[in-house]
Amino acid sequence: MKRRKVLYLICIGGLLLLIPGLFSIHDMPNEERRDREPITIEPDSRMLVALTFDDGPNPLYTLQVLDILYEHQALATFFISGKQIADHVCLLEQMVSDGHELANHTYHHYDLTTLSTDEIRREIQRTQEALEQVLPFYPLQYVRPPFGRYNDRLQEASHLPIVLWDIDSRDWELRDAEAIFSIVMEKVQDGSIIVFHDDNPYTVEALKRLVPELIQSGFQPVTLTQLFERHDHVRP
Ligand code: NI
């Protein structure tokens, strides 16, 4: 309890440093801690889907994504950028305490095909090390190369499985919640891994409809590890 209070004060302190007025009322930075039970999903005979979120944590949108997932009791996997870790400890702690999975999206978000094997190794290790500073004993299990671009040097540099996706929600280019919703609902099937970005309002808007719709259509939104336990064929 004591630790929570201290963390809470640090979070609020961080927010006060941000200049108000730069953001609209819906886009105010929000890194409050939510005091709530973890989401638990036991995969049963229903279809499974893995919602994955790249490039966060984001001070404007990640908590909104977490709240939507919580409301519908859906689990997800967050491919975090190492350079975002130190500034968004509250959000990372919320992801873990809600029951979501964290994974490695490298430190600087460089195109890995432009780097040497050693540089790639460093991009991955530095992310793990930054996370250990704030969440000790959390080994990231999967790596996703920025832009989905990689070559043999990534396989040499990392012992972690490389996880891409089979459905691109195209939220990074569409800027349209309705279109994001439609793309996913048209393509989703048992075992799908869907990529989103928790860094924009269109994804948040899309998820408000998409998460309950997926559940109503018979899907359980689970972590990658839960999905891989059943869908070995998509394991890289
Ligand atoms: Ni990315």
PDB file of C-alpha atoms and ligand atoms in Angstrom:
ATOM      1  CA  MET A   1       0.000   0.000   0.000  1.00  0.00           C
ATOM      2  CA  LYS A   2       2.791   2.337   0.927  1.00  0.00           C
ATOM      3  CA  ARG A   3       4.574   1.670  -2.353  1.00  0.00           C
ATOM      4  CA  ARG A   4       1.351   2.339  -4.268  1.00  0.00           C
ATOM      5  CA  LYS A   5       0.928   5.708  -2.617  1.00  0.00           C
ATOM      6  CA  VAL A   6       4.477   6.698  -3.421  1.00  0.00           C
ATOM      7  CA  LEU A   7       4.006   5.609  -7.025  1.00  0.00           C
ATOM      8  CA  TYR A   8       0.757   7.519  -7.224  1.00  0.00           C
ATOM      9  CA  LEU A   9       2.458  10.696  -6.032  1.00  0.00           C
ATOM     10  CA  ILE A  10       5.225  10.236  -8.572  1.00  0.00           C
ATOM     11  CA  CYS A  11       2.636   9.796 -11.324  1.00  0.00           C
ATOM     12  CA  ILE A  12       0.729  12.919 -10.323  1.00  0.00           C
ATOM     13  CA  GLY A  13       3.989  14.824  -9.971  1.00  0.00           C
ATOM     14  CA  GLY A  14       4.907  13.877 -13.511  1.00  0.00           C
ATOM     15  CA  LEU A  15       1.580  15.099 -14.830  1.00  0.00           C
ATOM     16  CA  LEU A  16       1.881  18.494 -13.162  1.00  0.00           C
ATOM     17  CA  LEU A  17       5.042  19.129 -15.138  1.00  0.00           C
ATOM     18  CA  LEU A  18       3.141  18.917 -18.417  1.00  0.00           C
ATOM     19  CA  ILE A  19       1.809  22.175 -19.762  1.00  0.00           C
ATOM     20  CA  PRO A  20      -2.008  22.200 -19.674  1.00  0.00           C
ATOM     21  CA  GLY A  21      -3.741  23.563 -22.746  1.00  0.00           C
ATOM     22  CA  LEU A  22      -1.607  21.665 -25.241  1.00  0.00           C
ATOM     23  CA  PHE A  23      -4.183  18.914 -25.339  1.00  0.00           C
ATOM     24  CA  SER A  24      -7.918  18.737 -25.854  1.00  0.00           C
ATOM     25  CA  ILE A  25     -10.006  17.520 -22.942  1.00  0.00           C
ATOM     26  CA  HIS A  26     -10.111  13.971 -24.384  1.00  0.00           C
ATOM     27  CA  ASP A  27      -6.398  13.906 -25.007  1.00  0.00           C
ATOM     28  CA  MET A  28      -5.132  14.927 -21.594  1.00  0.00           C
ATOM     29  CA  PRO A  29      -2.196  12.823 -20.455  1.00  0.00           C
ATOM     30  CA  ASN A  30      -3.474  10.286 -17.983  1.00  0.00           C
ATOM     31  CA  GLU A  31      -1.262   7.884 -16.121  1.00  0.00           C
ATOM     32  CA  GLU A  32      -3.342   7.394 -12.987  1.00  0.00           C
ATOM     33  CA  ARG A  33      -3.143   4.028 -11.349  1.00  0.00           C
ATOM     34  CA  ARG A  34      -6.347   2.003 -11.330  1.00  0.00           C
ATOM     35  CA  ASP A  35      -6.841  -0.118  -8.247  1.00  0.00           C
ATOM     36  CA  ARG A  36      -8.527  -3.211  -9.671  1.00  0.00           C
ATOM     37  CA  GLU A  37      -8.343  -6.986  -9.828  1.00  0.00           C
ATOM     38  CA  PRO A  38      -6.340  -8.608 -12.628  1.00  0.00           C
ATOM     39  CA  ILE A  39      -8.201  -9.853 -15.693  1.00  0.00           C
ATOM     40  CA  THR A  40      -8.162 -13.635 -15.867  1.00  0.00           C
ATOM     41  CA  ILE A  41      -9.128 -15.592 -18.960  1.00  0.00           C
ATOM     42  CA  GLU A  42      -9.053 -19.356 -19.065  1.00  0.00           C
ATOM     43  CA  PRO A  43      -9.048 -20.373 -22.718  1.00  0.00           C
ATOM     44  CA  ASP A  44     -11.943 -22.769 -23.343  1.00  0.00           C
ATOM     45  CA  SER A  45     -13.443 -24.165 -26.529  1.00  0.00           C
ATOM     46  CA  ARG A  46     -14.014 -20.696 -28.003  1.00  0.00           C
ATOM     47  CA  MET A  47     -11.810 -19.231 -30.757  1.00  0.00           C
ATOM     48  CA  LEU A  48      -8.718 -17.308 -29.644  1.00  0.00           C
ATOM     49  CA  VAL A  49      -7.416 -13.963 -30.853  1.00  0.00           C
ATOM     50  CA  ALA A  50      -4.307 -12.012 -29.798  1.00  0.00           C
ATOM     51  CA  LEU A  51      -4.659  -8.229 -29.765  1.00  0.00           C
ATOM     52  CA  THR A  52      -1.159  -6.717 -29.868  1.00  0.00           C
ATOM     53  CA  PHE A  53      -0.213  -3.047 -29.404  1.00  0.00           C
ATOM     54  CA  ASP A  54       3.054  -1.547 -30.665  1.00  0.00           C
ATOM     55  CA  ASP A  55       5.052   1.612 -29.952  1.00  0.00           C
ATOM     56  CA  GLY A  56       3.767   2.441 -26.440  1.00  0.00           C
ATOM     57  CA  PRO A  57       3.395   3.130 -23.645  1.00  0.00           C
ATOM     58  CA  ASN A  58       1.753   6.390 -24.691  1.00  0.00           C
ATOM     59  CA  PRO A  59       0.734   9.053 -22.133  1.00  0.00           C
ATOM     60  CA  LEU A  60      -2.445  10.007 -23.998  1.00  0.00           C
ATOM     61  CA  TYR A  61      -3.897   6.724 -25.207  1.00  0.00           C
ATOM     62  CA  THR A  62      -2.504   3.680 -23.436  1.00  0.00           C
ATOM     63  CA  LEU A  63      -4.642   4.058 -20.308  1.00  0.00           C
ATOM     64  CA  GLN A  64      -7.740   4.466 -22.475  1.00  0.00           C
ATOM     65  CA  VAL A  65      -6.855   1.216 -24.232  1.00  0.00           C
ATOM     66  CA  LEU A  66      -6.285  -0.497 -20.878  1.00  0.00           C
ATOM     67  CA  ASP A  67      -9.660   0.722 -19.587  1.00  0.00           C
ATOM     68  CA  ILE A  68     -11.496  -0.630 -22.650  1.00  0.00           C
ATOM     69  CA  LEU A  69      -9.737  -3.991 -22.333  1.00  0.00           C
ATOM     70  CA  TYR A  70     -10.635  -4.050 -18.641  1.00  0.00           C
ATOM     71  CA  GLU A  71     -14.272  -3.172 -19.212  1.00  0.00           C
ATOM     72  CA  HIS A  72     -14.643  -6.179 -21.511  1.00  0.00           C
ATOM     73  CA  GLN A  73     -12.200  -8.437 -19.622  1.00  0.00           C
ATOM     74  CA  ALA A  74      -9.922  -8.861 -22.621  1.00  0.00           C
ATOM     75  CA  LEU A  75      -6.198  -9.643 -22.413  1.00  0.00           C
ATOM     76  CA  ALA A  76      -3.583  -8.287 -24.817  1.00  0.00           C
ATOM     77  CA  THR A  77       0.159  -8.078 -25.492  1.00  0.00           C
ATOM     78  CA  PHE A  78       2.044  -4.774 -25.566  1.00  0.00           C
ATOM     79  CA  PHE A  79       5.204  -4.556 -27.701  1.00  0.00           C
ATOM     80  CA  ILE A  80       6.846  -1.712 -25.857  1.00  0.00           C
ATOM     81  CA  SER A  81       9.501   0.693 -27.140  1.00  0.00           C
ATOM     82  CA  GLY A  82      12.516   0.756 -24.832  1.00  0.00           C
ATOM     83  CA  LYS A  83      12.916   4.533 -25.056  1.00  0.00           C
ATOM     84  CA  GLN A  84       9.396   5.014 -23.624  1.00  0.00           C
ATOM     85  CA  ILE A  85       9.940   2.877 -20.537  1.00  0.00           C
ATOM     86  CA  ALA A  86      11.492   5.269 -18.020  1.00  0.00           C
ATOM     87  CA  ASP A  87       8.851   7.974 -18.521  1.00  0.00           C
ATOM     88  CA  HIS A  88       5.810   5.704 -18.278  1.00  0.00           C
ATOM     89  CA  VAL A  89       6.362   3.387 -15.355  1.00  0.00           C
ATOM     90  CA  CYS A  90       2.759   3.812 -14.139  1.00  0.00           C
ATOM     91  CA  LEU A  91       1.377   2.533 -17.428  1.00  0.00           C
ATOM     92  CA  LEU A  92       3.737  -0.444 -17.503  1.00  0.00           C
ATOM     93  CA  GLU A  93       2.767  -1.378 -13.960  1.00  0.00           C
ATOM     94  CA  GLN A  94      -0.903  -1.062 -14.873  1.00  0.00           C
ATOM     95  CA  MET A  95      -0.434  -3.366 -17.897  1.00  0.00           C
ATOM     96  CA  VAL A  96       1.176  -6.015 -15.733  1.00  0.00           C
ATOM     97  CA  SER A  97      -1.229  -5.697 -12.794  1.00  0.00           C
ATOM     98  CA  ASP A  98      -4.195  -5.924 -15.192  1.00  0.00           C
ATOM     99  CA  GLY A  99      -2.755  -9.237 -16.443  1.00  0.00           C
ATOM    100  CA  HIS A 100      -1.479  -8.252 -19.902  1.00  0.00           C
ATOM    101  CA  GLU A 101       1.774  -9.424 -21.434  1.00  0.00           C
ATOM    102  CA  LEU A 102       4.730  -7.181 -22.331  1.00  0.00           C
ATOM    103  CA  ALA A 103       7.044  -7.870 -25.270  1.00  0.00           C
ATOM    104  CA  ASN A 104      10.071  -6.264 -26.931  1.00  0.00           C
ATOM    105  CA  HIS A 105       9.720  -3.723 -29.781  1.00  0.00           C
ATOM    106  CA  THR A 106      13.412  -2.655 -29.510  1.00  0.00           C
ATOM    107  CA  TYR A 107      14.787   0.526 -27.964  1.00  0.00           C
ATOM    108  CA  HIS A 108      14.856   3.247 -30.650  1.00  0.00           C
ATOM    109  CA  HIS A 109      12.403   1.862 -33.216  1.00  0.00           C
ATOM    110  CA  TYR A 110      15.047   1.785 -35.946  1.00  0.00           C
ATOM    111  CA  ASP A 111      14.638  -0.238 -39.126  1.00  0.00           C
ATOM    112  CA  LEU A 112      16.672  -3.270 -38.023  1.00  0.00           C
ATOM    113  CA  THR A 113      17.689  -4.167 -41.582  1.00  0.00           C
ATOM    114  CA  THR A 114      19.943  -1.076 -41.516  1.00  0.00           C
ATOM    115  CA  LEU A 115      21.816  -2.233 -38.389  1.00  0.00           C
ATOM    116  CA  SER A 116      24.651  -4.676 -37.724  1.00  0.00           C
ATOM    117  CA  THR A 117      24.068  -7.835 -35.695  1.00  0.00           C
ATOM    118  CA  ASP A 118      25.678  -6.212 -32.642  1.00  0.00           C
ATOM    119  CA  GLU A 119      23.565  -3.090 -32.988  1.00  0.00           C
ATOM    120  CA  ILE A 120      20.405  -5.181 -33.225  1.00  0.00           C
ATOM    121  CA  ARG A 121      21.436  -7.170 -30.162  1.00  0.00           C
ATOM    122  CA  ARG A 122      21.958  -3.904 -28.292  1.00  0.00           C
ATOM    123  CA  GLU A 123      18.507  -2.564 -29.350  1.00  0.00           C
ATOM    124  CA  ILE A 124      16.880  -5.639 -27.838  1.00  0.00           C
ATOM    125  CA  GLN A 125      19.043  -5.896 -24.726  1.00  0.00           C
ATOM    126  CA  ARG A 126      18.735  -2.221 -23.922  1.00  0.00           C
ATOM    127  CA  THR A 127      14.945  -2.546 -23.865  1.00  0.00           C
ATOM    128  CA  GLN A 128      15.156  -5.499 -21.471  1.00  0.00           C
ATOM    129  CA  GLU A 129      17.621  -3.608 -19.266  1.00  0.00           C
ATOM    130  CA  ALA A 130      15.444  -0.477 -19.187  1.00  0.00           C
ATOM    131  CA  LEU A 131      12.478  -2.601 -18.152  1.00  0.00           C
ATOM    132  CA  GLU A 132      14.481  -4.285 -15.395  1.00  0.00           C
ATOM    133  CA  GLN A 133      15.121  -0.855 -13.901  1.00  0.00           C
ATOM    134  CA  VAL A 134      11.408  -0.418 -13.287  1.00  0.00           C
ATOM    135  CA  LEU A 135       9.955  -3.953 -13.301  1.00  0.00           C
ATOM    136  CA  PRO A 136      12.592  -6.389 -12.076  1.00  0.00           C
ATOM    137  CA  PHE A 137      12.194 -10.050 -13.049  1.00  0.00           C
ATOM    138  CA  TYR A 138      10.100  -9.422 -16.151  1.00  0.00           C
ATOM    139  CA  PRO A 139      11.828 -11.241 -19.030  1.00  0.00           C
ATOM    140  CA  LEU A 140      10.338 -10.145 -22.364  1.00  0.00           C
ATOM    141  CA  GLN A 141       9.522 -13.328 -24.315  1.00  0.00           C
ATOM    142  CA  TYR A 142       8.997 -12.095 -27.873  1.00  0.00           C
ATOM    143  CA  VAL A 143      10.489  -9.507 -30.185  1.00  0.00           C
ATOM    144  CA  ARG A 144       8.718  -7.641 -32.964  1.00  0.00           C
ATOM    145  CA  PRO A 145      10.956  -5.683 -35.354  1.00  0.00           C
ATOM    146  CA  PRO A 146       9.839  -2.090 -36.073  1.00  0.00           C
ATOM    147  CA  PHE A 147       7.898  -1.833 -39.366  1.00  0.00           C
ATOM    148  CA  GLY A 148       7.920  -5.645 -39.452  1.00  0.00           C
ATOM    149  CA  ARG A 149      11.293  -5.386 -41.219  1.00  0.00           C
ATOM    150  CA  TYR A 150      14.003  -7.902 -40.427  1.00  0.00           C
ATOM    151  CA  ASN A 151      16.585 -10.205 -41.977  1.00  0.00           C
ATOM    152  CA  ASP A 152      18.885 -13.030 -40.863  1.00  0.00           C
ATOM    153  CA  ARG A 153      20.859 -10.673 -38.622  1.00  0.00           C
ATOM    154  CA  LEU A 154      17.861 -10.380 -36.274  1.00  0.00           C
ATOM    155  CA  GLN A 155      17.677 -14.155 -35.919  1.00  0.00           C
ATOM    156  CA  GLU A 156      21.411 -14.191 -35.172  1.00  0.00           C
ATOM    157  CA  ALA A 157      21.125 -11.337 -32.692  1.00  0.00           C
ATOM    158  CA  SER A 158      18.175 -12.585 -30.677  1.00  0.00           C
ATOM    159  CA  HIS A 159      17.213 -15.881 -29.124  1.00  0.00           C
ATOM    160  CA  LEU A 160      13.661 -14.601 -28.688  1.00  0.00           C
ATOM    161  CA  PRO A 161      10.943 -15.718 -31.099  1.00  0.00           C
ATOM    162  CA  ILE A 162      10.121 -13.058 -33.707  1.00  0.00           C
ATOM    163  CA  VAL A 163       6.385 -12.360 -33.689  1.00  0.00           C
ATOM    164  CA  LEU A 164       4.787 -10.383 -36.502  1.00  0.00           C
ATOM    165  CA  TRP A 165       1.018 -10.488 -37.164  1.00  0.00           C
ATOM    166  CA  ASP A 166      -1.461 -11.879 -39.621  1.00  0.00           C
ATOM    167  CA  ILE A 167      -3.886  -8.946 -39.520  1.00  0.00           C
ATOM    168  CA  ASP A 168      -2.637  -5.369 -39.858  1.00  0.00           C
ATOM    169  CA  SER A 169      -5.410  -3.101 -38.548  1.00  0.00           C
ATOM    170  CA  ARG A 170      -3.707  -0.318 -40.573  1.00  0.00           C
ATOM    171  CA  ASP A 171      -4.471   2.078 -37.720  1.00  0.00           C
ATOM    172  CA  TRP A 172      -1.090   3.749 -38.412  1.00  0.00           C
ATOM    173  CA  GLU A 173      -2.289   5.037 -41.798  1.00  0.00           C
ATOM    174  CA  LEU A 174      -6.100   5.006 -41.818  1.00  0.00           C
ATOM    175  CA  ARG A 175      -6.963   7.494 -39.061  1.00  0.00           C
ATOM    176  CA  ASP A 176     -10.522   6.166 -39.196  1.00  0.00           C
ATOM    177  CA  ALA A 177     -12.067   4.059 -36.415  1.00  0.00           C
ATOM    178  CA  GLU A 178     -14.784   2.631 -38.646  1.00  0.00           C
ATOM    179  CA  ALA A 179     -12.264   1.401 -41.232  1.00  0.00           C
ATOM    180  CA  ILE A 180     -10.039  -0.148 -38.536  1.00  0.00           C
ATOM    181  CA  PHE A 181     -13.072  -1.961 -37.104  1.00  0.00           C
ATOM    182  CA  SER A 182     -14.121  -3.279 -40.534  1.00  0.00           C
ATOM    183  CA  ILE A 183     -10.667  -4.523 -41.555  1.00  0.00           C
ATOM    184  CA  VAL A 184     -10.322  -6.551 -38.378  1.00  0.00           C
ATOM    185  CA  MET A 185     -13.864  -7.979 -38.368  1.00  0.00           C
ATOM    186  CA  GLU A 186     -13.562  -9.026 -42.028  1.00  0.00           C
ATOM    187  CA  LYS A 187     -10.283 -10.874 -41.544  1.00  0.00           C
ATOM    188  CA  VAL A 188     -10.348 -12.251 -38.006  1.00  0.00           C
ATOM    189  CA  GLN A 189     -10.253 -16.006 -37.526  1.00  0.00           C
ATOM    190  CA  ASP A 190      -9.300 -18.486 -34.827  1.00  0.00           C
ATOM    191  CA  GLY A 191      -5.646 -17.899 -33.902  1.00  0.00           C
ATOM    192  CA  SER A 192      -5.317 -14.432 -35.469  1.00  0.00           C
ATOM    193  CA  ILE A 193      -2.624 -12.059 -34.233  1.00  0.00           C
ATOM    194  CA  ILE A 194      -3.732  -8.464 -34.867  1.00  0.00           C
ATOM    195  CA  VAL A 195      -1.414  -5.460 -34.749  1.00  0.00           C
ATOM    196  CA  PHE A 196      -2.579  -2.079 -33.438  1.00  0.00           C
ATOM    197  CA  HIS A 197      -0.794   0.999 -32.082  1.00  0.00           C
ATOM    198  CA  ASP A 198      -1.796   2.449 -28.706  1.00  0.00           C
ATOM    199  CA  ASP A 199      -0.680   5.907 -29.793  1.00  0.00           C
ATOM    200  CA  ASN A 200      -3.717   7.468 -31.494  1.00  0.00           C
ATOM    201  CA  PRO A 201      -7.392   8.271 -30.864  1.00  0.00           C
ATOM    202  CA  TYR A 202      -8.671   6.250 -33.853  1.00  0.00           C
ATOM    203  CA  THR A 203      -7.505   2.970 -32.391  1.00  0.00           C
ATOM    204  CA  VAL A 204      -9.144   3.848 -29.060  1.00  0.00           C
ATOM    205  CA  GLU A 205     -12.436   4.621 -30.821  1.00  0.00           C
ATOM    206  CA  ALA A 206     -12.253   1.436 -32.888  1.00  0.00           C
ATOM    207  CA  LEU A 207     -11.562  -0.729 -29.829  1.00  0.00           C
ATOM    208  CA  LYS A 208     -14.685   0.507 -28.027  1.00  0.00           C
ATOM    209  CA  ARG A 209     -16.758  -1.353 -30.628  1.00  0.00           C
ATOM    210  CA  LEU A 210     -14.277  -3.972 -31.713  1.00  0.00           C
ATOM    211  CA  VAL A 211     -13.506  -5.667 -28.401  1.00  0.00           C
ATOM    212  CA  PRO A 212     -17.149  -6.398 -27.467  1.00  0.00           C
ATOM    213  CA  GLU A 213     -17.895  -7.382 -31.075  1.00  0.00           C
ATOM    214  CA  LEU A 214     -15.053  -9.917 -31.112  1.00  0.00           C
ATOM    215  CA  ILE A 215     -16.274 -11.417 -27.846  1.00  0.00           C
ATOM    216  CA  GLN A 216     -19.860 -11.566 -29.115  1.00  0.00           C
ATOM    217  CA  SER A 217     -18.650 -13.276 -32.268  1.00  0.00           C
ATOM    218  CA  GLY A 218     -17.157 -16.072 -30.161  1.00  0.00           C
ATOM    219  CA  PHE A 219     -13.521 -14.961 -29.689  1.00  0.00           C
ATOM    220  CA  GLN A 220     -11.528 -14.913 -26.470  1.00  0.00           C
ATOM    221  CA  PRO A 221      -8.926 -12.111 -26.541  1.00  0.00           C
ATOM    222  CA  VAL A 222      -5.853 -13.676 -24.908  1.00  0.00           C
ATOM    223  CA  THR A 223      -2.127 -13.003 -24.533  1.00  0.00           C
ATOM    224  CA  LEU A 224       0.328 -14.271 -27.142  1.00  0.00           C
ATOM    225  CA  THR A 225       1.574 -16.931 -24.747  1.00  0.00           C
ATOM    226  CA  GLN A 226      -1.972 -18.217 -24.227  1.00  0.00           C
ATOM    227  CA  LEU A 227      -2.574 -18.204 -27.979  1.00  0.00           C
ATOM    228  CA  PHE A 228       0.679 -20.059 -28.716  1.00  0.00           C
ATOM    229  CA  GLU A 229      -0.251 -22.793 -26.234  1.00  0.00           C
ATOM    230  CA  ARG A 230      -3.014 -23.808 -28.610  1.00  0.00           C
ATOM    231  CA  HIS A 231      -1.987 -22.440 -32.009  1.00  0.00           C
ATOM    232  CA  ASP A 232       1.450 -23.879 -32.395  1.00  0.00           C
ATOM    233  CA  HIS A 233       1.291 -23.420 -36.156  1.00  0.00           C
ATOM    234  CA  VAL A 234       1.610 -19.644 -35.871  1.00  0.00           C
ATOM    235  CA  ARG A 235       4.572 -19.820 -33.511  1.00  0.00           C
ATOM    236  CA  PRO A 236       7.530 -18.342 -35.416  1.00  0.00           C
TER     237      PRO A 236
HETATM  238 NI    NI B   1       6.430   0.094 -34.247  1.00  0.00          NI
END
